[in-house]
Short mmCIF file of N, CA and C in Angstrom, two decimals:
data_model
loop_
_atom_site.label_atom_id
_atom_site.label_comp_id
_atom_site.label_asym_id
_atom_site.label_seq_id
_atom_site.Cartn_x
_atom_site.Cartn_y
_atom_site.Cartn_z
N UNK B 18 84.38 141.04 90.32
CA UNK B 18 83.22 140.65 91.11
C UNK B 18 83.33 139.17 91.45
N UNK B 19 83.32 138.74 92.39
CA UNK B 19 82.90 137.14 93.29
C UNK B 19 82.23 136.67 92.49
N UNK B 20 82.31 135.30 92.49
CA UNK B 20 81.39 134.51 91.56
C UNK B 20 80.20 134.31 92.86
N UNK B 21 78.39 134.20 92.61
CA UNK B 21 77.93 133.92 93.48
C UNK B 21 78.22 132.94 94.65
N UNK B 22 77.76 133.34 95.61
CA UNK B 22 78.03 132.20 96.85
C UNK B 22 79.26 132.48 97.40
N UNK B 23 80.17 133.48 96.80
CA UNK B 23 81.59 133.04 97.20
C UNK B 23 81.77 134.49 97.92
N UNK B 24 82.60 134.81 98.76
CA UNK B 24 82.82 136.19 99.31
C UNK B 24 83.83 136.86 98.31
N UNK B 25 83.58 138.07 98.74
CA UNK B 25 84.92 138.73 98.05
C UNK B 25 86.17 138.76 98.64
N UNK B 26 86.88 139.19 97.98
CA UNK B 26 88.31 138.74 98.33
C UNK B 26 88.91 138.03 97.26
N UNK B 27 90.30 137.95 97.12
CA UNK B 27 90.92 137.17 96.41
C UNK B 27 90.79 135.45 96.19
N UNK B 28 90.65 134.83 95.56
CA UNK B 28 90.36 133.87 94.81
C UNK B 28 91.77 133.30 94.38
N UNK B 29 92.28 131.73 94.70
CA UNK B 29 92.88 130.87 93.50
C UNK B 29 92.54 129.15 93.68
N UNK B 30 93.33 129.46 93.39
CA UNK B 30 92.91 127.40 93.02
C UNK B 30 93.32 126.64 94.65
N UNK B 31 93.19 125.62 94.43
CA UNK B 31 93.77 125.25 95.76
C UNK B 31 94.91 124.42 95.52
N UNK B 32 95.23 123.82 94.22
CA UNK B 32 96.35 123.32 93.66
C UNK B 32 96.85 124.52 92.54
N UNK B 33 98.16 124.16 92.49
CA UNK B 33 98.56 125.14 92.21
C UNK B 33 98.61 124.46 90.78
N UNK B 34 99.02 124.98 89.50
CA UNK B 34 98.63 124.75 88.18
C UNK B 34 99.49 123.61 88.11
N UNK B 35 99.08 122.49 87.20
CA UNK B 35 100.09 121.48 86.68
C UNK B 35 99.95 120.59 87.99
N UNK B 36 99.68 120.64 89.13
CA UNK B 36 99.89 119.81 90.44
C UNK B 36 98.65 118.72 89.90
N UNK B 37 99.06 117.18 90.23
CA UNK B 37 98.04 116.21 90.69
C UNK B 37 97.16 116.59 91.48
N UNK B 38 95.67 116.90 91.03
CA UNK B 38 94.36 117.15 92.05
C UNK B 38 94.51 116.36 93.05
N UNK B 39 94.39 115.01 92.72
CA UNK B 39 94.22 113.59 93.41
C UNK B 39 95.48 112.89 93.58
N UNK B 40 96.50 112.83 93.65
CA UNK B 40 97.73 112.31 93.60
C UNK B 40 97.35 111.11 95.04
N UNK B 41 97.42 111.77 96.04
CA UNK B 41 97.60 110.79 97.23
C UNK B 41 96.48 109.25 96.90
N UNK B 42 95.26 110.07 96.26
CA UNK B 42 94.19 109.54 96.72
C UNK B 42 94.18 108.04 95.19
N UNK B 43 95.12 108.78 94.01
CA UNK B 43 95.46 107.79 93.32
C UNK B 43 96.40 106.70 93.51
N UNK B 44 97.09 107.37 94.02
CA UNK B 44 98.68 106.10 94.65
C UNK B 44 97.53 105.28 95.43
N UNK B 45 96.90 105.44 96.79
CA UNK B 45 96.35 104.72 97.66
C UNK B 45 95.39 104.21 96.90
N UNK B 46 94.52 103.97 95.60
CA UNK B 46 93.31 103.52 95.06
C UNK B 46 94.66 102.38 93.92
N UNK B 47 95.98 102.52 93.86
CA UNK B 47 96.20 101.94 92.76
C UNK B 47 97.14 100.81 93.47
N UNK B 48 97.41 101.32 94.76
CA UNK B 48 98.00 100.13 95.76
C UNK B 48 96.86 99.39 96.59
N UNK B 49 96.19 99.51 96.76
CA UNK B 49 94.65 98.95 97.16
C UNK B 49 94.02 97.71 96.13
N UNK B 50 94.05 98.54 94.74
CA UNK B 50 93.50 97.71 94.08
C UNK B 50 95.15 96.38 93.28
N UNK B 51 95.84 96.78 93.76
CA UNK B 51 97.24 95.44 93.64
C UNK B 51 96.63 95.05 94.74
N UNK B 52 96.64 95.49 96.05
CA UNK B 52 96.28 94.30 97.09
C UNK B 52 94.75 93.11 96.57
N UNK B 53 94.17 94.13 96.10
CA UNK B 53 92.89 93.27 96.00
C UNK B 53 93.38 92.22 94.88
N UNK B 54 93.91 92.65 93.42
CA UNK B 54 94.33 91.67 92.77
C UNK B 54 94.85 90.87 93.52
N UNK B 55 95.90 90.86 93.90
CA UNK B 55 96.95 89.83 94.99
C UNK B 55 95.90 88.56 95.73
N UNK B 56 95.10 89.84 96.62
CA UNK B 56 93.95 88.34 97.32
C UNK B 56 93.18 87.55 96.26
N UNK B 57 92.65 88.32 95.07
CA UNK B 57 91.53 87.71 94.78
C UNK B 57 91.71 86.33 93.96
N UNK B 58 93.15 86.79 93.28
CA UNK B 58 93.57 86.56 91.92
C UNK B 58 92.71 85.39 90.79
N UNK B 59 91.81 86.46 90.56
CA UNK B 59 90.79 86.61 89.18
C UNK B 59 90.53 86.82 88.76
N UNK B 60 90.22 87.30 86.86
CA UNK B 60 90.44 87.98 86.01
C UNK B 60 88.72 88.68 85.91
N UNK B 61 88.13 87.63 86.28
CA UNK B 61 86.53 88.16 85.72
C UNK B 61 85.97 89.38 86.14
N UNK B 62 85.29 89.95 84.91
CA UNK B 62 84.55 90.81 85.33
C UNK B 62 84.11 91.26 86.54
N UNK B 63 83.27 90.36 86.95
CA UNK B 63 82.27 90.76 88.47
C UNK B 63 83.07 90.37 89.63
N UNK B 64 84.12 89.96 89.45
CA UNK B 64 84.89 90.31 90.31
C UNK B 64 85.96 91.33 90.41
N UNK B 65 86.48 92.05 89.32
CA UNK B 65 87.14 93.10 88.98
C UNK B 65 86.32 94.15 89.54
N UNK B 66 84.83 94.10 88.85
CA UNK B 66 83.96 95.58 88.93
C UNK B 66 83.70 95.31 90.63
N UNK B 67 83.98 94.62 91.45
CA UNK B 67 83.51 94.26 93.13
C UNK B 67 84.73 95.19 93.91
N UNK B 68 86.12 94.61 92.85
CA UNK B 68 87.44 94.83 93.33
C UNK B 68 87.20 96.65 93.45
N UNK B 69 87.06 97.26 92.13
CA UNK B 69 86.93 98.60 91.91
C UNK B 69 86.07 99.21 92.94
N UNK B 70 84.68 98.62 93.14
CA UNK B 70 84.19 99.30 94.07
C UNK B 70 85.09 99.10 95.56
N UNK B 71 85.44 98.03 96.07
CA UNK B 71 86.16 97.77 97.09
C UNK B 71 87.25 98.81 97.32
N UNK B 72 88.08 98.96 96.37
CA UNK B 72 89.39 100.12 95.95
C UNK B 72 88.40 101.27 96.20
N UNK B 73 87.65 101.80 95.60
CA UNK B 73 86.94 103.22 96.02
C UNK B 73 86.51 103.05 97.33
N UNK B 74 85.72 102.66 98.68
CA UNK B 74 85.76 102.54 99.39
C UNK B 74 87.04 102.79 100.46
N UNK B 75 88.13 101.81 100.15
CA UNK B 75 89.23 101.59 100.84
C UNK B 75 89.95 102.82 100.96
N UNK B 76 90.01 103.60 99.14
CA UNK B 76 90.71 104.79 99.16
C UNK B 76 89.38 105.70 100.08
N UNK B 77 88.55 106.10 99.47
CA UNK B 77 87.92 107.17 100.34
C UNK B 77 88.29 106.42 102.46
N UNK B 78 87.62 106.03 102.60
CA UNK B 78 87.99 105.54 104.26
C UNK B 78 89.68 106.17 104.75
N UNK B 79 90.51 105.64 103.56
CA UNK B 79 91.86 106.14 104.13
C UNK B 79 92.12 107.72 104.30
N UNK B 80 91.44 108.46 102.94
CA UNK B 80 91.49 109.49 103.13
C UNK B 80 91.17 110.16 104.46
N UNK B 81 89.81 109.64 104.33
CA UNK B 81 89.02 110.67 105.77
C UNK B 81 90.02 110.36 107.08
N UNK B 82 90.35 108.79 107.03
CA UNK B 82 91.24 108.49 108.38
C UNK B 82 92.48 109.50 108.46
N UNK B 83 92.98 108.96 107.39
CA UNK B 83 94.39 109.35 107.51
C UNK B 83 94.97 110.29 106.39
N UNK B 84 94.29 111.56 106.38
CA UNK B 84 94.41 112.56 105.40
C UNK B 84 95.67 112.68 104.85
N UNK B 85 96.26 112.78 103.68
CA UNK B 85 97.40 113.38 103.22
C UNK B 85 98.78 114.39 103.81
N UNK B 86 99.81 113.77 103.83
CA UNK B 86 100.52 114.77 104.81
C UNK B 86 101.41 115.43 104.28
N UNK B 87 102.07 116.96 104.38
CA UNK B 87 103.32 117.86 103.39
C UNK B 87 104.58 116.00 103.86
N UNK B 88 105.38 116.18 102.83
CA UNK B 88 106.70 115.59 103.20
C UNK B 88 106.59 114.74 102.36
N UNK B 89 108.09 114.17 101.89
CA UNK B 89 108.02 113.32 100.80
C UNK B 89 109.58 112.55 101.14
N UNK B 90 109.67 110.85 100.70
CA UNK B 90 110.86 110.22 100.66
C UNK B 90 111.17 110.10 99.58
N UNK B 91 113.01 109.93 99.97
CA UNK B 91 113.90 109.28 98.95
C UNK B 91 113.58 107.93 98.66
N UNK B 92 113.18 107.65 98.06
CA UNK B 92 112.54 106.06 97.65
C UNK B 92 114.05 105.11 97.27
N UNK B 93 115.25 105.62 96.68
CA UNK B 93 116.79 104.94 97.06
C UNK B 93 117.07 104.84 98.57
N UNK B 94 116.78 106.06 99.19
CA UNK B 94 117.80 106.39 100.32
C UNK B 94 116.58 105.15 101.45
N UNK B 95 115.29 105.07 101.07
CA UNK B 95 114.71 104.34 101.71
C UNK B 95 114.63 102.50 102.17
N UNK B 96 115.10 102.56 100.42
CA UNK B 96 115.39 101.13 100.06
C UNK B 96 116.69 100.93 100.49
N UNK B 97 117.76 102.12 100.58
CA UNK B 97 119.15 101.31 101.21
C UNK B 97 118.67 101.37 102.87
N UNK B 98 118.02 101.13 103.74
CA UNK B 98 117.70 101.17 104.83
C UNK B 98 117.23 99.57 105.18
N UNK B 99 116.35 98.84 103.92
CA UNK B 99 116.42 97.71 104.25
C UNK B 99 116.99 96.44 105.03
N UNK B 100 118.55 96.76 104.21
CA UNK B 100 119.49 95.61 104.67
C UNK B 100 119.11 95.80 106.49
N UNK B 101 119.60 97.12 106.38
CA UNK B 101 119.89 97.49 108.14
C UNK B 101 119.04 96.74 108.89
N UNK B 102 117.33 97.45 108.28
CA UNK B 102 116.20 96.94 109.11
C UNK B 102 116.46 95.37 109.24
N UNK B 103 116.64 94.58 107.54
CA UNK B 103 116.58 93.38 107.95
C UNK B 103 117.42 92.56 108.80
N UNK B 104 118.68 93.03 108.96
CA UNK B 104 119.78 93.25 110.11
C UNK B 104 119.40 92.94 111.41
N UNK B 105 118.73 94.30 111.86
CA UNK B 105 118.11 94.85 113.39
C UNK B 105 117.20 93.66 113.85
N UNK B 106 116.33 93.01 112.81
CA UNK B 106 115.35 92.29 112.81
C UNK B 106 115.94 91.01 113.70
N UNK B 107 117.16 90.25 113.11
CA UNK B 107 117.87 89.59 113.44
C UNK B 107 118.27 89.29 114.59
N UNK B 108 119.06 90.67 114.50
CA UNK B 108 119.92 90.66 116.29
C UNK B 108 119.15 90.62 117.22
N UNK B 109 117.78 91.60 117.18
CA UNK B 109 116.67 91.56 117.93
C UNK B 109 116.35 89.67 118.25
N UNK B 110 116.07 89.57 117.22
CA UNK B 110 115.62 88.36 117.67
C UNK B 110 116.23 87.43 118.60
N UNK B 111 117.56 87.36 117.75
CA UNK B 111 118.71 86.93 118.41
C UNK B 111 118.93 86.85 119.69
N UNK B 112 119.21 88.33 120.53
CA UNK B 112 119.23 88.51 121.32
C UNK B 112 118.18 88.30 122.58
N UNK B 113 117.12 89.27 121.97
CA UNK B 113 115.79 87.99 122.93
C UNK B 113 116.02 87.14 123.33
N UNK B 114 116.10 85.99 122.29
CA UNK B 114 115.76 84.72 122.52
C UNK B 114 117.21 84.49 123.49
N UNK B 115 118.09 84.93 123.44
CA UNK B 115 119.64 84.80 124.38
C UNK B 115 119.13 84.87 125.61
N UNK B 116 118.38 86.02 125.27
CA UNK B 116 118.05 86.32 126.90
C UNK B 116 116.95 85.32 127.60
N UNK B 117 116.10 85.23 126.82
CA UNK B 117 115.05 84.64 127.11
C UNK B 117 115.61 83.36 127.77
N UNK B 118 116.13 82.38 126.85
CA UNK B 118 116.47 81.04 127.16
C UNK B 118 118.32 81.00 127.97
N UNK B 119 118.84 82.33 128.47
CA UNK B 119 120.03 81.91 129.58
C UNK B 119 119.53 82.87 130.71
N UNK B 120 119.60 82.25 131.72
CA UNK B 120 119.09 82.90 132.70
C UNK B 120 120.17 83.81 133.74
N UNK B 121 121.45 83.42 132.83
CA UNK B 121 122.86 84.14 133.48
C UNK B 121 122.90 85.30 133.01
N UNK B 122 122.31 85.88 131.89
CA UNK B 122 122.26 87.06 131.91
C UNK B 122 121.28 87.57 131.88
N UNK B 123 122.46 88.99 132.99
CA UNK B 123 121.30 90.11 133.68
C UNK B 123 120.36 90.91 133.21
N UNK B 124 119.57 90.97 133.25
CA UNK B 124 118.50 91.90 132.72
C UNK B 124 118.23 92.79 134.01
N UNK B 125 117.72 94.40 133.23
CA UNK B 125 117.71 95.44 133.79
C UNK B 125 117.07 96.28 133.36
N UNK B 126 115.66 95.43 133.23
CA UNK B 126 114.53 96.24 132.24
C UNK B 126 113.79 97.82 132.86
N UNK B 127 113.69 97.98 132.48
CA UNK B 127 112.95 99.53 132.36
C UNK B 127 112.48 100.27 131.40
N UNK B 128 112.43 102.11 131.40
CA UNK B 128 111.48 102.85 130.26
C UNK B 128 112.76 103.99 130.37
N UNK B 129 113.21 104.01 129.06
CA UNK B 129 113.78 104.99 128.43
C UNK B 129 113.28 106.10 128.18
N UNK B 130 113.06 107.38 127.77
CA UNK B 130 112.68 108.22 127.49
C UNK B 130 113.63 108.99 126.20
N UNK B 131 112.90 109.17 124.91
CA UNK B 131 113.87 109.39 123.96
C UNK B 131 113.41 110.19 123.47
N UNK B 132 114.02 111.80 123.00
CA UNK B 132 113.42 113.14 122.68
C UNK B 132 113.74 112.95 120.72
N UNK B 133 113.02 113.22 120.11
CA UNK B 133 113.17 112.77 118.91
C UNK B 133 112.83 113.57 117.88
N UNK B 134 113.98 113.64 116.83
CA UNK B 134 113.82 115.37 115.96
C UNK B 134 112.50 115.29 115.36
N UNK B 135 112.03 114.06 114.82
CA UNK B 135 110.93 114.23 114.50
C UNK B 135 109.57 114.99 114.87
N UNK B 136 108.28 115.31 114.14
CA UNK B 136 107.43 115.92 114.56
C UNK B 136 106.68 114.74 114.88
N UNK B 137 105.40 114.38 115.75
CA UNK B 137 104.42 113.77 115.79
C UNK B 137 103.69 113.61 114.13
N UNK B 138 103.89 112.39 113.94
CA UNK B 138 102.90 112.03 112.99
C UNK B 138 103.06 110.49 111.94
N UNK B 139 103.09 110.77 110.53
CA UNK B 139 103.31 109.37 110.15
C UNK B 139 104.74 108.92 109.88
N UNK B 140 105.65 109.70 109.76
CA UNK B 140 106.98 109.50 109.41
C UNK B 140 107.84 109.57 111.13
N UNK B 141 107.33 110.03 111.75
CA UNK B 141 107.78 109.38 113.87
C UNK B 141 106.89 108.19 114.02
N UNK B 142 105.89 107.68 113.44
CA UNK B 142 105.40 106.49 113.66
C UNK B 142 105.97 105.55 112.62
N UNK B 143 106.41 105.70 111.92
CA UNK B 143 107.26 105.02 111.17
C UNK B 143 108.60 104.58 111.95
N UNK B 144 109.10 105.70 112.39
CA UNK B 144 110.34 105.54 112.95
C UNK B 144 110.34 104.73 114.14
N UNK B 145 108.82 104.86 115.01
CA UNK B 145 109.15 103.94 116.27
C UNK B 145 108.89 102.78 115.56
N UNK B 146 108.03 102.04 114.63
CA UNK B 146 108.25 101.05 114.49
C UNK B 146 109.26 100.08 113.63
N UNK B 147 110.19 101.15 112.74
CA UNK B 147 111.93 100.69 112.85
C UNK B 147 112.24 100.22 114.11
N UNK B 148 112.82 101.22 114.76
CA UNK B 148 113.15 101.56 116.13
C UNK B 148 112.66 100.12 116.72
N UNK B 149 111.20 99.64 116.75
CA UNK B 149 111.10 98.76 118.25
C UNK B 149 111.71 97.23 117.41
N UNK B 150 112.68 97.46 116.41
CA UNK B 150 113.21 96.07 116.15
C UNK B 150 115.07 96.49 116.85
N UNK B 151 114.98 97.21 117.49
CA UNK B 151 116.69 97.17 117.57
C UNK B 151 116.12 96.05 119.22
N UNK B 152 117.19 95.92 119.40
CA UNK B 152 117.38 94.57 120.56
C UNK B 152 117.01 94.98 121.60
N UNK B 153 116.19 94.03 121.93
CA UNK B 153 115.34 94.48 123.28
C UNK B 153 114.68 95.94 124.01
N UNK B 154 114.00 96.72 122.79
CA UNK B 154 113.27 97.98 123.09
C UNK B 154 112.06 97.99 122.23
N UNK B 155 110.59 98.18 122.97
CA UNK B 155 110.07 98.31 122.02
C UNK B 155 109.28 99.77 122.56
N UNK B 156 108.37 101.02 121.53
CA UNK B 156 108.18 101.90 122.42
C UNK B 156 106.63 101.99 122.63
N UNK B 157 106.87 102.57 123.86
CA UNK B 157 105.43 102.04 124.73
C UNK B 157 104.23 103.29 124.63
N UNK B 158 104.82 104.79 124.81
CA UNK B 158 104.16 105.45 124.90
C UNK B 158 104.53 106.93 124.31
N UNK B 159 104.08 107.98 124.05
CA UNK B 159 104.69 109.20 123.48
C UNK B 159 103.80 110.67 123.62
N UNK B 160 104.65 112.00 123.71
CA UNK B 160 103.84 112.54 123.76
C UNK B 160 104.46 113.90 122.35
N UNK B 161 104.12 114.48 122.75
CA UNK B 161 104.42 115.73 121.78
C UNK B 161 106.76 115.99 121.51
N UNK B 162 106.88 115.76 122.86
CA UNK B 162 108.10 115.51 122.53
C UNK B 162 109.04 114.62 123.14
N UNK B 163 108.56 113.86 123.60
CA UNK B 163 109.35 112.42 123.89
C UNK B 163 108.51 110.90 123.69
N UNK B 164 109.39 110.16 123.29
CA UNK B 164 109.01 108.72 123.23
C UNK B 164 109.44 107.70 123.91
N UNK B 165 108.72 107.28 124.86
CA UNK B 165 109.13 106.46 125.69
C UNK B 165 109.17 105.04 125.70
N UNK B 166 110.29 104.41 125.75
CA UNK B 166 110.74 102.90 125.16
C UNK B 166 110.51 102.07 126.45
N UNK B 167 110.01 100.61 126.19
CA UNK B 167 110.35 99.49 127.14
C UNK B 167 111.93 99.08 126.89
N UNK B 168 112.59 99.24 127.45
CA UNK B 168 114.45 98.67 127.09
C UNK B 168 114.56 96.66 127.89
N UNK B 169 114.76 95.98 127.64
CA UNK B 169 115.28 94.37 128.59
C UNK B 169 116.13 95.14 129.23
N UNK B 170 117.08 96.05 128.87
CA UNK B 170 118.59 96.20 129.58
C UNK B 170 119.12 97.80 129.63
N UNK B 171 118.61 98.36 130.59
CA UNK B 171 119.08 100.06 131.26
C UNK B 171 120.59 100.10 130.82
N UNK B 172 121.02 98.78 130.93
CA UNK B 172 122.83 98.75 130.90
C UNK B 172 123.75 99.32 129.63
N UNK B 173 122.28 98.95 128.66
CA UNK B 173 122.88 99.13 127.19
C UNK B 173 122.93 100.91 126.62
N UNK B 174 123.35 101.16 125.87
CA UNK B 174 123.32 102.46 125.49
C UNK B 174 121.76 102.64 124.16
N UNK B 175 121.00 102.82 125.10
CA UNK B 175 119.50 102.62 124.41
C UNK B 175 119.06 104.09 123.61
N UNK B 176 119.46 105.18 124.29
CA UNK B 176 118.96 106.58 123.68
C UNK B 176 119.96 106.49 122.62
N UNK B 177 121.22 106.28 122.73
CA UNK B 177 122.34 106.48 121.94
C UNK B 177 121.95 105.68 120.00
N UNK B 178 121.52 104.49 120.36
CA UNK B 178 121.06 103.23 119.52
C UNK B 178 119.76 103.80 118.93
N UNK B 179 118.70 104.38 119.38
CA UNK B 179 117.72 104.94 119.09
C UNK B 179 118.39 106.19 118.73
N UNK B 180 118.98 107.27 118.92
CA UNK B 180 119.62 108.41 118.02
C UNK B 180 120.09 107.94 116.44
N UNK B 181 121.04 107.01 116.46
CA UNK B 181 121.64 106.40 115.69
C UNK B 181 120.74 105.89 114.02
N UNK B 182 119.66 105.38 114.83
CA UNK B 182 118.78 104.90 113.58
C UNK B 182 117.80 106.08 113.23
N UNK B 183 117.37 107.08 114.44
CA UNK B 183 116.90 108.10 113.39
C UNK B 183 117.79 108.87 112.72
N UNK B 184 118.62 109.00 112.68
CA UNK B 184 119.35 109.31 111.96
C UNK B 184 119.82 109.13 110.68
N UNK B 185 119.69 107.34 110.92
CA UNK B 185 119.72 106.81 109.48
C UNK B 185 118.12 106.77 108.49
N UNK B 186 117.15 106.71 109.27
CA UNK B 186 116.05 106.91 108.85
C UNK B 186 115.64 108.40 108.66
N UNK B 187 116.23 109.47 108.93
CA UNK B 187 116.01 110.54 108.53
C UNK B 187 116.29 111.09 107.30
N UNK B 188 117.63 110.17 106.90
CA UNK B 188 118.63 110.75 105.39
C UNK B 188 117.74 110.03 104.29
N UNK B 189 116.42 109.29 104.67
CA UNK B 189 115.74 108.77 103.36
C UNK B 189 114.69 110.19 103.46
N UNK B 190 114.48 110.81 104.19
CA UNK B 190 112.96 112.40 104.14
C UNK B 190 113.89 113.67 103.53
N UNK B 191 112.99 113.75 102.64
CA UNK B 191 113.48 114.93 101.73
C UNK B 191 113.36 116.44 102.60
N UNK B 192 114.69 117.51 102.79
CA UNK B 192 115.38 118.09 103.80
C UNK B 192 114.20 118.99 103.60
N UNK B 193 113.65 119.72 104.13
CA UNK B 193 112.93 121.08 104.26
C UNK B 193 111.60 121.26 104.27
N UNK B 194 110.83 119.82 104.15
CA UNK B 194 109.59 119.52 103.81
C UNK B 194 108.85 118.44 105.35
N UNK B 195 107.85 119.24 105.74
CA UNK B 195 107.63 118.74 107.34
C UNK B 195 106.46 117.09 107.04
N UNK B 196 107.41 116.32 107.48
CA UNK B 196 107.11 114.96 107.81
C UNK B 196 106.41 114.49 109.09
N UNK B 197 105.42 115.75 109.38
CA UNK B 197 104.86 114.58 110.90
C UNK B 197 103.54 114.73 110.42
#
């Protein structure tokens, strides 16, 4: 028999046994409240018990915004991605500013269009904003299955360069588990 209120039909949990109830909602309340330490940095009470309420707030708001999503990273395979990014960061800059300040070279700006294995969501928004540090592309607009880049230079091999890094940003998402 149904417990009152409830229909009949089969019944289970909504986590499955042994699973974190709250997992997301603890990571985001325990990185929230490091940020708040970080700003506040003060030990006292009434400012701790301000911090805590602040952290409950921050976590609930994120939730409702930005609900929990299936998919999970390699937290190695993520961290060897750094160097690269901090790399890309570089040349980007680099290059800009080349361009910016010689006026001998050609520029041949336009909008790329780049079809991308990813699904729509936080791990393709992740990726465009890798992505808008490679040299002179940043992306402008997107829909369900393409993302469309500002490029300085049509000349360069821009879809190719954008393949390239999702690629490398893909081998940190754990294989079989949907990341958008």
């Amino acid at each position: 028999m149904s417990p009152p209120g409830r229909p009949k039909g089969e019944h289970r949990r909504a986590q499955p046994e042994g699973t974190p109830v709250n997992a997301p909602a603890l990571i985001r309340a325990l990185l929230y409240f490091a940020i708040w330490i970080v700003i506040d940095q003060s030990a006292k009470p009434a400012n701790l018990a301000f911090g805590v309420l602040a952290t409950a707030a921050a976590t609930w708001v994120s939730l409702k915004l930005m609900p929990p999503e299936a998919g999970r990273v390699r937290l190695g395979a993520l961290l060897t991605l750094l160097p690269r990014f901090l790399w890309q960061s570089l040349v980007a800059g680099v290059d800009v500013a080349r361009r910016a300040l010689s006026p001998a070279i050609p520029l041949q700006p336009g909008f790329v269009d780049y079809r991308p294995g990813l699904p729509r969501g936080s791990a393709r928004l992740a990726f465009e904003a890798i992505s808008s540090l490679l040299p002179g592309s940043v992306p402008t607009a997107e829909t369900e299955q393409v993302i469309e880049y500002h490029a300085l230079d049509l000349g360069q091999p821009v879809a190719e360069q954008l393949a390239a890094e999702e690629q490398a940003y893909s081998k940190a998402l754990i294989p079989g588990q949907r990341h958008g």
